[in-house]
PDB file of C-alpha atoms and ligand atoms in Angstrom:
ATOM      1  CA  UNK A   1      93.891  61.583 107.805  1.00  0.00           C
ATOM      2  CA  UNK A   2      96.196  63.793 109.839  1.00  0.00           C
ATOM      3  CA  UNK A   3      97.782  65.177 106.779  1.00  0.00           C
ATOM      4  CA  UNK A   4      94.491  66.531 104.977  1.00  0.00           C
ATOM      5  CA  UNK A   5      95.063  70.375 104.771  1.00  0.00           C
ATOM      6  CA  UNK A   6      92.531  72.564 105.726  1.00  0.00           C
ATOM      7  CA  UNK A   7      92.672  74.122 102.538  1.00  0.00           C
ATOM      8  CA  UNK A   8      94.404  73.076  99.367  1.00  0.00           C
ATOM      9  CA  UNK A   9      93.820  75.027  95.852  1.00  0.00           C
ATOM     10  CA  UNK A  10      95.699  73.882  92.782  1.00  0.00           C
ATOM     11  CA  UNK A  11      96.036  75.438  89.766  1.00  0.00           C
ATOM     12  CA  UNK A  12      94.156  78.388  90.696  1.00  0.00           C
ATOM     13  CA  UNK A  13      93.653  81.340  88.261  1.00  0.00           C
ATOM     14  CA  UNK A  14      92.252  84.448  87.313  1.00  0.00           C
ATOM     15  CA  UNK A  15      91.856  87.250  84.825  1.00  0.00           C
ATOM     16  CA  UNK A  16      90.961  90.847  84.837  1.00  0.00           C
ATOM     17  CA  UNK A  17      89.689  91.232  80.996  1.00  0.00           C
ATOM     18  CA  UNK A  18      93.117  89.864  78.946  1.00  0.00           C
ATOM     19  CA  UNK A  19      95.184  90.243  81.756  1.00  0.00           C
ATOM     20  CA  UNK A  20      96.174  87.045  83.443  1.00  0.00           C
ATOM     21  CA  UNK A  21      96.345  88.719  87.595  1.00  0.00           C
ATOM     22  CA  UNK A  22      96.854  85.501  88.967  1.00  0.00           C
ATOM     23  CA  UNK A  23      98.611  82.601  86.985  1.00  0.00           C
ATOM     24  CA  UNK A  24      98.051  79.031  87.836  1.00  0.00           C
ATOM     25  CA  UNK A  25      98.376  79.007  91.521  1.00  0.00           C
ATOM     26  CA  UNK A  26      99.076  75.859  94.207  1.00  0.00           C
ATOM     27  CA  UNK A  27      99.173  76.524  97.534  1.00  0.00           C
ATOM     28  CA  UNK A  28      97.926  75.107 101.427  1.00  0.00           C
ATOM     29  CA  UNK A  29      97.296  75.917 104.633  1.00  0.00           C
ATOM     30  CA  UNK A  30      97.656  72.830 107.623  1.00  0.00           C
ATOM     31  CA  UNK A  31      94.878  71.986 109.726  1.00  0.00           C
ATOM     32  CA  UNK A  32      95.870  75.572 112.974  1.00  0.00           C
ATOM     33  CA  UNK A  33      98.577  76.683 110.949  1.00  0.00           C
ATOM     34  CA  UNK A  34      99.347  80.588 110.030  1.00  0.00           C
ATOM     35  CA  UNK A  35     100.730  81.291 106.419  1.00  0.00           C
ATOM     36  CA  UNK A  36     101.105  84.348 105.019  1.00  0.00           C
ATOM     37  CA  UNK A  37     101.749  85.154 101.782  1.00  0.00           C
ATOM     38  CA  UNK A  38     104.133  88.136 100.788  1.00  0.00           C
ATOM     39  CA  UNK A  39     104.896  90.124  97.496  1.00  0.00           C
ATOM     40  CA  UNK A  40     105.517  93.438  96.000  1.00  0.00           C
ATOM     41  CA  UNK A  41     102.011  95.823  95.284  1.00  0.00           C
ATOM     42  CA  UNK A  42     100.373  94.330  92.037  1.00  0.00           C
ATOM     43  CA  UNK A  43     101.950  90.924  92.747  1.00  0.00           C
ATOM     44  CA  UNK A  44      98.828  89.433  92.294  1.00  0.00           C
ATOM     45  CA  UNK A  45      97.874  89.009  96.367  1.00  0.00           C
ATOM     46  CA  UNK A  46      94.726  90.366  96.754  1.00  0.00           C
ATOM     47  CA  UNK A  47      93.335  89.065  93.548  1.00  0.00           C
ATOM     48  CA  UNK A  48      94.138  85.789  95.038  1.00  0.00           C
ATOM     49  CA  UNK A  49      92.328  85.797  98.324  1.00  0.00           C
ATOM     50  CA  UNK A  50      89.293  86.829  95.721  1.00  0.00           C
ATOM     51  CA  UNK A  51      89.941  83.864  93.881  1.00  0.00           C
ATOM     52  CA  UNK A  52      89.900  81.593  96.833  1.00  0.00           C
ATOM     53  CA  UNK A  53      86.743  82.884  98.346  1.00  0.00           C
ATOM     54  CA  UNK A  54      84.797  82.967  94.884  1.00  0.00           C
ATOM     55  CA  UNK A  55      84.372  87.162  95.051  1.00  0.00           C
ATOM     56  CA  UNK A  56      85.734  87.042  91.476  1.00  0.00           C
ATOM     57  CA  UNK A  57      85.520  84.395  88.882  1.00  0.00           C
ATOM     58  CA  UNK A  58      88.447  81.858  89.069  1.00  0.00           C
ATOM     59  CA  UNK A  59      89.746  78.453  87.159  1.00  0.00           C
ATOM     60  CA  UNK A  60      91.430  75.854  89.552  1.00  0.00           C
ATOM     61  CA  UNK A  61      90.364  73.049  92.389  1.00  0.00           C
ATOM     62  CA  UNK A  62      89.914  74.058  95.594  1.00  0.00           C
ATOM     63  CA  UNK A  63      89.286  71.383  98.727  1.00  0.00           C
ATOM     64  CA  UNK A  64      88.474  72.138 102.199  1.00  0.00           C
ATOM     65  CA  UNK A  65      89.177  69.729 104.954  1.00  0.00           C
ATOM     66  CA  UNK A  66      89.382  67.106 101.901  1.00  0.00           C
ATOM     67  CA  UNK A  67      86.238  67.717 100.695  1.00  0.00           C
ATOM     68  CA  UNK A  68      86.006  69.245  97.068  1.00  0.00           C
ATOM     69  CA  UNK A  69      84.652  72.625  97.399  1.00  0.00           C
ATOM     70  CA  UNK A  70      85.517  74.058  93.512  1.00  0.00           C
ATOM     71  CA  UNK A  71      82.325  75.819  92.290  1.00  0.00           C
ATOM     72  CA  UNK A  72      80.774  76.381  95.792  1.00  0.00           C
ATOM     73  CA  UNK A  73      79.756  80.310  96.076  1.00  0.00           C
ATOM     74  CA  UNK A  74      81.411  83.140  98.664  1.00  0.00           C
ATOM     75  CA  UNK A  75      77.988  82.898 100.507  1.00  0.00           C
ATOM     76  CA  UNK A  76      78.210  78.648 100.671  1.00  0.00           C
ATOM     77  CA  UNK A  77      82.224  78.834 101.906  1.00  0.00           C
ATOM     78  CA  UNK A  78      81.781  81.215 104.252  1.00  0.00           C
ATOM     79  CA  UNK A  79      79.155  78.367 105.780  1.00  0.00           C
ATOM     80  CA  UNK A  80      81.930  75.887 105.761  1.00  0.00           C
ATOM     81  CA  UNK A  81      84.155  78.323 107.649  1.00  0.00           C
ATOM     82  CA  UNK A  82      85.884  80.135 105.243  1.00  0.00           C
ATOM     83  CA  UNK A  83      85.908  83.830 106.356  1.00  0.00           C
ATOM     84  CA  UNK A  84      88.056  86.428 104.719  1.00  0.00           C
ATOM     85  CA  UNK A  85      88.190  90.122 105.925  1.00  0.00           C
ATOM     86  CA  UNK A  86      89.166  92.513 103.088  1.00  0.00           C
ATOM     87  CA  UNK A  87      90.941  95.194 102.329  1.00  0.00           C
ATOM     88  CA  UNK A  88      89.413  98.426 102.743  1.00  0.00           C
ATOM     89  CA  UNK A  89      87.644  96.348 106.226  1.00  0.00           C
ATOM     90  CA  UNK A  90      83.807  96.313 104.340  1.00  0.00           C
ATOM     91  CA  UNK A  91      81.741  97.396 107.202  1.00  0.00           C
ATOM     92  CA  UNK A  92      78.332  99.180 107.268  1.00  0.00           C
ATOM     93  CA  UNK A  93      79.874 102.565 108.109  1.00  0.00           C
ATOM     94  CA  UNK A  94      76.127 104.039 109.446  1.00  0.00           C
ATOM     95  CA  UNK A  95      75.744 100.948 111.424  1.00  0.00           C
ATOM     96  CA  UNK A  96      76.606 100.757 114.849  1.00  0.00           C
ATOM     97  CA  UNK A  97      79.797  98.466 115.890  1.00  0.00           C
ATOM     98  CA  UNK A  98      77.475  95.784 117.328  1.00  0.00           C
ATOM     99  CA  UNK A  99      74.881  95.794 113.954  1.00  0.00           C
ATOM    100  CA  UNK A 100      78.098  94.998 112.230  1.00  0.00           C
ATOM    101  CA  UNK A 101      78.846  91.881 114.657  1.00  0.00           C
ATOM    102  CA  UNK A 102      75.386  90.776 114.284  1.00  0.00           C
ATOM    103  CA  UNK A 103      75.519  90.934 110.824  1.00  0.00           C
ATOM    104  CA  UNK A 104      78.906  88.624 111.103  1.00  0.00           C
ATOM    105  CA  UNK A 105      76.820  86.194 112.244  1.00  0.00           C
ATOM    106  CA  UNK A 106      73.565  86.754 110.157  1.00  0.00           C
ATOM    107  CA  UNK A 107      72.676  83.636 107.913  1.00  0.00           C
ATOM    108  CA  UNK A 108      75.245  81.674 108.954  1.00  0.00           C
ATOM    109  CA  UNK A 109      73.155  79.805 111.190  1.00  0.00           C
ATOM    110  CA  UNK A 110      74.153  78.675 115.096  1.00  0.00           C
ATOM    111  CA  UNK A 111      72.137  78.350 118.133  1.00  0.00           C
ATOM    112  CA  UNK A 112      71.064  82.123 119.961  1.00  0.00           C
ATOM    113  CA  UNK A 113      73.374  80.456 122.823  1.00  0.00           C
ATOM    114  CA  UNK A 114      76.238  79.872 120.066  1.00  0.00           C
ATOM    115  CA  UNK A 115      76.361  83.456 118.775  1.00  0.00           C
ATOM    116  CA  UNK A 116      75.786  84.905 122.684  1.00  0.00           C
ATOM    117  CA  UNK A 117      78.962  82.664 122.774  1.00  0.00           C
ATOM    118  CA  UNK A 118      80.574  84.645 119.668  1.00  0.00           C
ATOM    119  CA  UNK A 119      79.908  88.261 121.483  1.00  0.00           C
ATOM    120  CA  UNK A 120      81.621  87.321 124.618  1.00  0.00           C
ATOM    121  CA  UNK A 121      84.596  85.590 122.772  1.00  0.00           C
ATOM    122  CA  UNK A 122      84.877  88.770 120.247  1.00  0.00           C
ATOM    123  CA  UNK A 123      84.488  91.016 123.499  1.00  0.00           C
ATOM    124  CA  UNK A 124      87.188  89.523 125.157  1.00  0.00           C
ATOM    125  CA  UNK A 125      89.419  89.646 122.336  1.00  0.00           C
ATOM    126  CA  UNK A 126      88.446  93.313 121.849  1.00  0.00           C
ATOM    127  CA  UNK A 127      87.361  94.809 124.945  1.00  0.00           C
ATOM    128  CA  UNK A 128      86.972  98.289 123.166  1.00  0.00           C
ATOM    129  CA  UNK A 129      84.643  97.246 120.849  1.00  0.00           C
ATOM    130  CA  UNK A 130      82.451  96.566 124.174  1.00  0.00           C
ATOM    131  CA  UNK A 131      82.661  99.844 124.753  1.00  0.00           C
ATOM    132  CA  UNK A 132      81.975 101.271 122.007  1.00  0.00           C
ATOM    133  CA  UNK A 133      79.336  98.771 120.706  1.00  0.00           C
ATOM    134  CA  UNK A 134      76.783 101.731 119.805  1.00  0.00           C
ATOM    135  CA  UNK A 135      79.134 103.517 118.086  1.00  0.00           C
ATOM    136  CA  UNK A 136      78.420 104.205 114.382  1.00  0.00           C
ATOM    137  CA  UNK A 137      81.619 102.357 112.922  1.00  0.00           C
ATOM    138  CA  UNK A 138      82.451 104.882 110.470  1.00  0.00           C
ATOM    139  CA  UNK A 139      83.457 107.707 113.360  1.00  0.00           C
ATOM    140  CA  UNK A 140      86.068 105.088 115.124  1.00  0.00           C
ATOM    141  CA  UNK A 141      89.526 105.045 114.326  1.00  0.00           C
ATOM    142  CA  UNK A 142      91.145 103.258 111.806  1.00  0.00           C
ATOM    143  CA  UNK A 143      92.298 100.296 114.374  1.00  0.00           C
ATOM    144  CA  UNK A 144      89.591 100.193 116.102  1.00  0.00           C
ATOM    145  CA  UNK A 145      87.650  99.546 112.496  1.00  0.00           C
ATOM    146  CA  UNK A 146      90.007  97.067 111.679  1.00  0.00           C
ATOM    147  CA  UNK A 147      89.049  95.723 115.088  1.00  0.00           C
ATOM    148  CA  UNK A 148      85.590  95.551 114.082  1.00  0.00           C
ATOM    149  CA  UNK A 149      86.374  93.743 111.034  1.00  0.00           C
ATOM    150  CA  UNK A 150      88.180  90.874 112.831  1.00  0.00           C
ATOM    151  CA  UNK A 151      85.600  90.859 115.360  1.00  0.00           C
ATOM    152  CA  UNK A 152      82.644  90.695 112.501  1.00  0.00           C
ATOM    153  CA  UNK A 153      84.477  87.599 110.909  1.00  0.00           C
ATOM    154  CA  UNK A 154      84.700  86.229 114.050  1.00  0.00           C
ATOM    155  CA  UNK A 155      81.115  85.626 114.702  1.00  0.00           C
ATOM    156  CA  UNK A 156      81.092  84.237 111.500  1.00  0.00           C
ATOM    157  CA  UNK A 157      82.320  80.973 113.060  1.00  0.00           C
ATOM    158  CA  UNK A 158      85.626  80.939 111.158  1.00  0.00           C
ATOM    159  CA  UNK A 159      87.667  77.406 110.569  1.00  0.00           C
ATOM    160  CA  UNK A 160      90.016  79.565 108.119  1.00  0.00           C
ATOM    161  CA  UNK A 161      90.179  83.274 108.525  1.00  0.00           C
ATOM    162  CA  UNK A 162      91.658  84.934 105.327  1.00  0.00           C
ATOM    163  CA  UNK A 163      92.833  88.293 105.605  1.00  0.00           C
ATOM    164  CA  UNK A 164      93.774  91.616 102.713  1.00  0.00           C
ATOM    165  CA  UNK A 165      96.411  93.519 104.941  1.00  0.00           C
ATOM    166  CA  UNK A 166      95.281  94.563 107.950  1.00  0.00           C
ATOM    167  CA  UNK A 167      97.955  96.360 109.420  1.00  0.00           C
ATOM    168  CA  UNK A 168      97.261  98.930 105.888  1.00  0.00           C
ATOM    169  CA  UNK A 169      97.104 102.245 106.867  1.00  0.00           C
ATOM    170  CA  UNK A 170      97.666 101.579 111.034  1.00  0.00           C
ATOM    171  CA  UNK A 171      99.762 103.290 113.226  1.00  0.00           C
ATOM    172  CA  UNK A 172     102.538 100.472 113.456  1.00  0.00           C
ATOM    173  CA  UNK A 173     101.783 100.020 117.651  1.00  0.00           C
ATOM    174  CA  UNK A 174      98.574  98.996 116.461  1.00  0.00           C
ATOM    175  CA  UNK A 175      99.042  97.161 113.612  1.00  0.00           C
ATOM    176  CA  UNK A 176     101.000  95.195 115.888  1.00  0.00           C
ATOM    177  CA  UNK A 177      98.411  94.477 118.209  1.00  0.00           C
ATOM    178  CA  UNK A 178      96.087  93.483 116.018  1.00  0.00           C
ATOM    179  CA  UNK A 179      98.574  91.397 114.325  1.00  0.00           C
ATOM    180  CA  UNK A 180      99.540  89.896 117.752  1.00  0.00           C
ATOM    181  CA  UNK A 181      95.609  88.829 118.140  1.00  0.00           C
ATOM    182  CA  UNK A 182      95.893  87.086 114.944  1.00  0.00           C
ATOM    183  CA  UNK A 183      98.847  85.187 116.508  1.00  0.00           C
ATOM    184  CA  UNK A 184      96.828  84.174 119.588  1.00  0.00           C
ATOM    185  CA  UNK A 185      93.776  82.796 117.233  1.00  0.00           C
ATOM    186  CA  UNK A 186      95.983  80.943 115.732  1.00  0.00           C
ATOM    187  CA  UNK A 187      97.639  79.598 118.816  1.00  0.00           C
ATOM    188  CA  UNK A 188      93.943  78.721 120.376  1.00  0.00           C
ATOM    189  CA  UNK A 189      93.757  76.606 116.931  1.00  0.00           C
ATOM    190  CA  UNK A 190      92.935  78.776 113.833  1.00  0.00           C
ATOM    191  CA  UNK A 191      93.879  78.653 110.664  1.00  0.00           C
ATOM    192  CA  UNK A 192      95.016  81.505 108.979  1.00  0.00           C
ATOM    193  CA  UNK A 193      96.298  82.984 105.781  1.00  0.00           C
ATOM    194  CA  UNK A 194      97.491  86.694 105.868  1.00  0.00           C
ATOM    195  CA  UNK A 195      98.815  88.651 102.949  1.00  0.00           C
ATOM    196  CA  UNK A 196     100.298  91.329 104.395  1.00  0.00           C
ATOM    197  CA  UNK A 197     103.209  94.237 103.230  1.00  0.00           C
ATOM    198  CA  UNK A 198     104.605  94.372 107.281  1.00  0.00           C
ATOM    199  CA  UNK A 199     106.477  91.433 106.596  1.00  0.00           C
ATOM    200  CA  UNK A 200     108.503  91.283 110.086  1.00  0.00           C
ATOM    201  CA  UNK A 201     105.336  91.084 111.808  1.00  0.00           C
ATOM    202  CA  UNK A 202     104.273  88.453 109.702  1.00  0.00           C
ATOM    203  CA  UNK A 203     106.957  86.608 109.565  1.00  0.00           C
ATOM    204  CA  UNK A 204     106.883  86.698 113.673  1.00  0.00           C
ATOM    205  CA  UNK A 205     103.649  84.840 113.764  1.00  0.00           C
ATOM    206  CA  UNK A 206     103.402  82.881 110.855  1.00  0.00           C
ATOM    207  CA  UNK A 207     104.555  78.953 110.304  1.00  0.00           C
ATOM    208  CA  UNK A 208     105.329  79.483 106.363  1.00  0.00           C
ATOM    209  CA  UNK A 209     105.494  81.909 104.147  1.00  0.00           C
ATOM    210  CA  UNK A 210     104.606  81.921  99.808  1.00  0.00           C
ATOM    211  CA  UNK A 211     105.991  84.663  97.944  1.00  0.00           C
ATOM    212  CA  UNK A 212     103.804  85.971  95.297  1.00  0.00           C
ATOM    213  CA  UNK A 213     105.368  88.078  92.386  1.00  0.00           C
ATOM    214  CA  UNK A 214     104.165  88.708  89.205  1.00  0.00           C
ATOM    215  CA  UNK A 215     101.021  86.322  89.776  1.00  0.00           C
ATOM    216  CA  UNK A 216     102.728  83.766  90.675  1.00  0.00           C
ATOM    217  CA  UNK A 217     103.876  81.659  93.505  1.00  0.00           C
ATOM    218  CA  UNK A 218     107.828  82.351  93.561  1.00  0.00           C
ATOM    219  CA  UNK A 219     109.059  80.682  96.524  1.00  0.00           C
ATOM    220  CA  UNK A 220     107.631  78.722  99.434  1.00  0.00           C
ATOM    221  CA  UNK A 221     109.284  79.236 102.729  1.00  0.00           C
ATOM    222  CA  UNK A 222     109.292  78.014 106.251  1.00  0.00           C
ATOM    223  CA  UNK A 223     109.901  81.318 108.146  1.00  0.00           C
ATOM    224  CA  UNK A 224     112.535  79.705 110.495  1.00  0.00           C
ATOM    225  CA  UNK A 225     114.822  79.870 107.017  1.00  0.00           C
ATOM    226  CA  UNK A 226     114.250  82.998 106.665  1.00  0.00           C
ATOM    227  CA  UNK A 227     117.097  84.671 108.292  1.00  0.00           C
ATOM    228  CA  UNK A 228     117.243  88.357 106.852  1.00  0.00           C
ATOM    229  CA  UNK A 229     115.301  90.389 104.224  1.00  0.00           C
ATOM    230  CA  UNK A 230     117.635  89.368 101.890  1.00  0.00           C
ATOM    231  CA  UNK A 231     116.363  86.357 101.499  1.00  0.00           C
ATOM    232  CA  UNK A 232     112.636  87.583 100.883  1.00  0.00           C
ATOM    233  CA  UNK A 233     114.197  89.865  98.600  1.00  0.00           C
ATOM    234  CA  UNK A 234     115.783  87.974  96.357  1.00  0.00           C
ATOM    235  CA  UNK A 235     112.272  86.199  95.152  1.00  0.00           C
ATOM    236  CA  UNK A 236     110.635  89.595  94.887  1.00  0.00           C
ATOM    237  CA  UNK A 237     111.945  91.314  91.859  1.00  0.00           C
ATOM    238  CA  UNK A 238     113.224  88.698  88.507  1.00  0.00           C
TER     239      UNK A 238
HETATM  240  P1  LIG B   1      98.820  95.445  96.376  1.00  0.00           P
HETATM  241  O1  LIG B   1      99.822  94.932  97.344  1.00  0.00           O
HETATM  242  O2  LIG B   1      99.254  96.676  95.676  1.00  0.00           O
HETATM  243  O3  LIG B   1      97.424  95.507  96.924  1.00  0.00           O
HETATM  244  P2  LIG B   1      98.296  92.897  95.101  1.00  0.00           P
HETATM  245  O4  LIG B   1      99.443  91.973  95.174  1.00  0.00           O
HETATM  246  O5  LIG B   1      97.177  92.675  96.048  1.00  0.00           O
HETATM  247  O6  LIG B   1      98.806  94.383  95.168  1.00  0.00           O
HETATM  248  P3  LIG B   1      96.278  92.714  93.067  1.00  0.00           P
HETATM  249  O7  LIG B   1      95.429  93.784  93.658  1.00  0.00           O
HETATM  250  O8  LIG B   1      95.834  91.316  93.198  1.00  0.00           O
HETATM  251  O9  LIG B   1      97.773  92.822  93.608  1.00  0.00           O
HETATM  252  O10 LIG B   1      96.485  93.056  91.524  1.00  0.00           O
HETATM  253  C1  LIG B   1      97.154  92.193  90.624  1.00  0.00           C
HETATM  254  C2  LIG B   1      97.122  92.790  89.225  1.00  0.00           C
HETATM  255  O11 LIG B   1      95.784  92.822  88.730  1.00  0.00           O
HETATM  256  C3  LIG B   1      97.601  94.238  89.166  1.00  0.00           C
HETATM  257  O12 LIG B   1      98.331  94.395  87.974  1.00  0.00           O
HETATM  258  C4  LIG B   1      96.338  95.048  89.154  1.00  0.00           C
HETATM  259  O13 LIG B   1      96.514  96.271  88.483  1.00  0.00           O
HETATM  260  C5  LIG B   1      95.391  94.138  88.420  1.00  0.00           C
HETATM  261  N1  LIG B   1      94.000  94.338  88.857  1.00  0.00           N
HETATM  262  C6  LIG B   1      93.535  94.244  90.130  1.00  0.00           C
HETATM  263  N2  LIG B   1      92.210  94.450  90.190  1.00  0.00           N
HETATM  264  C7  LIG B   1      91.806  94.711  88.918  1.00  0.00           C
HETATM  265  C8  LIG B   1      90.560  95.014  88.302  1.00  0.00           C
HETATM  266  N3  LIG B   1      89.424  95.075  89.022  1.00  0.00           N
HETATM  267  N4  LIG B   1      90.545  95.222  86.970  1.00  0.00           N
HETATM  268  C9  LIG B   1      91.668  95.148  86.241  1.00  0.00           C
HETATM  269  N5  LIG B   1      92.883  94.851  86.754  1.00  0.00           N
HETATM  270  C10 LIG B   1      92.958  94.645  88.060  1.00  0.00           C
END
């Protein structure tokens, strides 16, 4: 049906020993639409991207495109399209920028013709990682890394493309730009689910907005309500 998300999770939660980081959590993300999900540092944001995509042991359902997913591994959602780019970017610093694409695309099956198809799209997106495609990845900037990163998920094949901030750590011209590419993804038909501390830029790009604080979901937004800070604000701190 029209109205099947492309992801739902309900009652999502996890733990770090005894302490509960994220408390039973119930969120979605429309078939091409751009959330992002917003809260103060320890609010529980990353840990909840982790849960989704199985890199750390979580309670809760999760379905993808209607289909009951709970249980699957990282290895067996990234398959089904669900690619997350983390904080800290994760690449093979000693490898060269187009080992890292390559690698994107490694085990995730597709026709030679389908990830040829990948490169060009990923090249066109990021025309300086064509130029630098030999480049060891560790000696390019920060952008250009977080370039790199995008790109890499992006020859995974993505349906949903989760992202850990970023913009963290950018110079704020090009946190913007590679923020701005996220917005064009998802205009070409992406779905995407950003947590992200530059909440202006977020809030430019994306649909609907949770609020995370304290490990919980706090508020759920459309971003067209949001009319100053104040109103983020307000959810942030209790
Ligand atoms: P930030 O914006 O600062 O990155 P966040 O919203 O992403 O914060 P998380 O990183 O998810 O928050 O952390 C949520 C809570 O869980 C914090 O209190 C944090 O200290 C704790 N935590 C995170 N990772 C671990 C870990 N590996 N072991 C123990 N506690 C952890």
């Amino acid at each position: 049906a029209g109205d099947t998300p492309l992801i739902a999770v309900s009652d999502l939660a996890a733990n770090y020993g005894h302490v509960a980081a994220l408390k039973p959590t119930s969120l979605y993300v429309a078939p091409g639409e751009f959330v992002t999900i917003l809260g103060p540092n320890g609010a529980g944001k990353t840990t909840l991207l982790r849960a989704i995509t199985r890199l750390i042991a979580s309670s809760g359902r999760i379905a993808f495109n209607g289909r009951d997913v709970t249980g699957l591994r990282t290895h067996d959602l990234a398959k089904l399209g669900i690619i997350m780019v983390q904080e800290g970017r994760g690449l093979f610093g000693e490898m060269t920028v187009q080992e890292n694409l390559s690698l994107g695309a490694y085990s995730l099956g597709g026709s030679s013709a389908d990830v040829e198809r990948r490169y060009a799209k990923v090249f066109e997106l990021f025309p300086r990682l064509r130029e630098r495609a030999d480049q060891i990845a560790a000696s390019m900037s920060g952008g250009e890394q977080q370039m790199l990163a995008v790109g890499r998920a992006l020859m995974a094949d993505p349906k949903l493309l989760i992202l850990d901030e970023p913009s963290l750590g950018l110079a704020p011209r090009v946190a913007a730009e590679i923020l701005s590419t996220l917005g064009n993804l998802n205009k070409a038909g992406l779905g995407i689910l950003l947590v992200e501390q530059k909440a202006p830029l977020a809030l430019k790009l994306a649909q609907r907005v949770y609020i995370l604080s304290s490990g919980y979901v706090r508020a759920e937004l459309q971003t067209h309500e949001i009319k100053s800070h104040h109103d983020l604000a307000r959810y942030y701190f209790h």
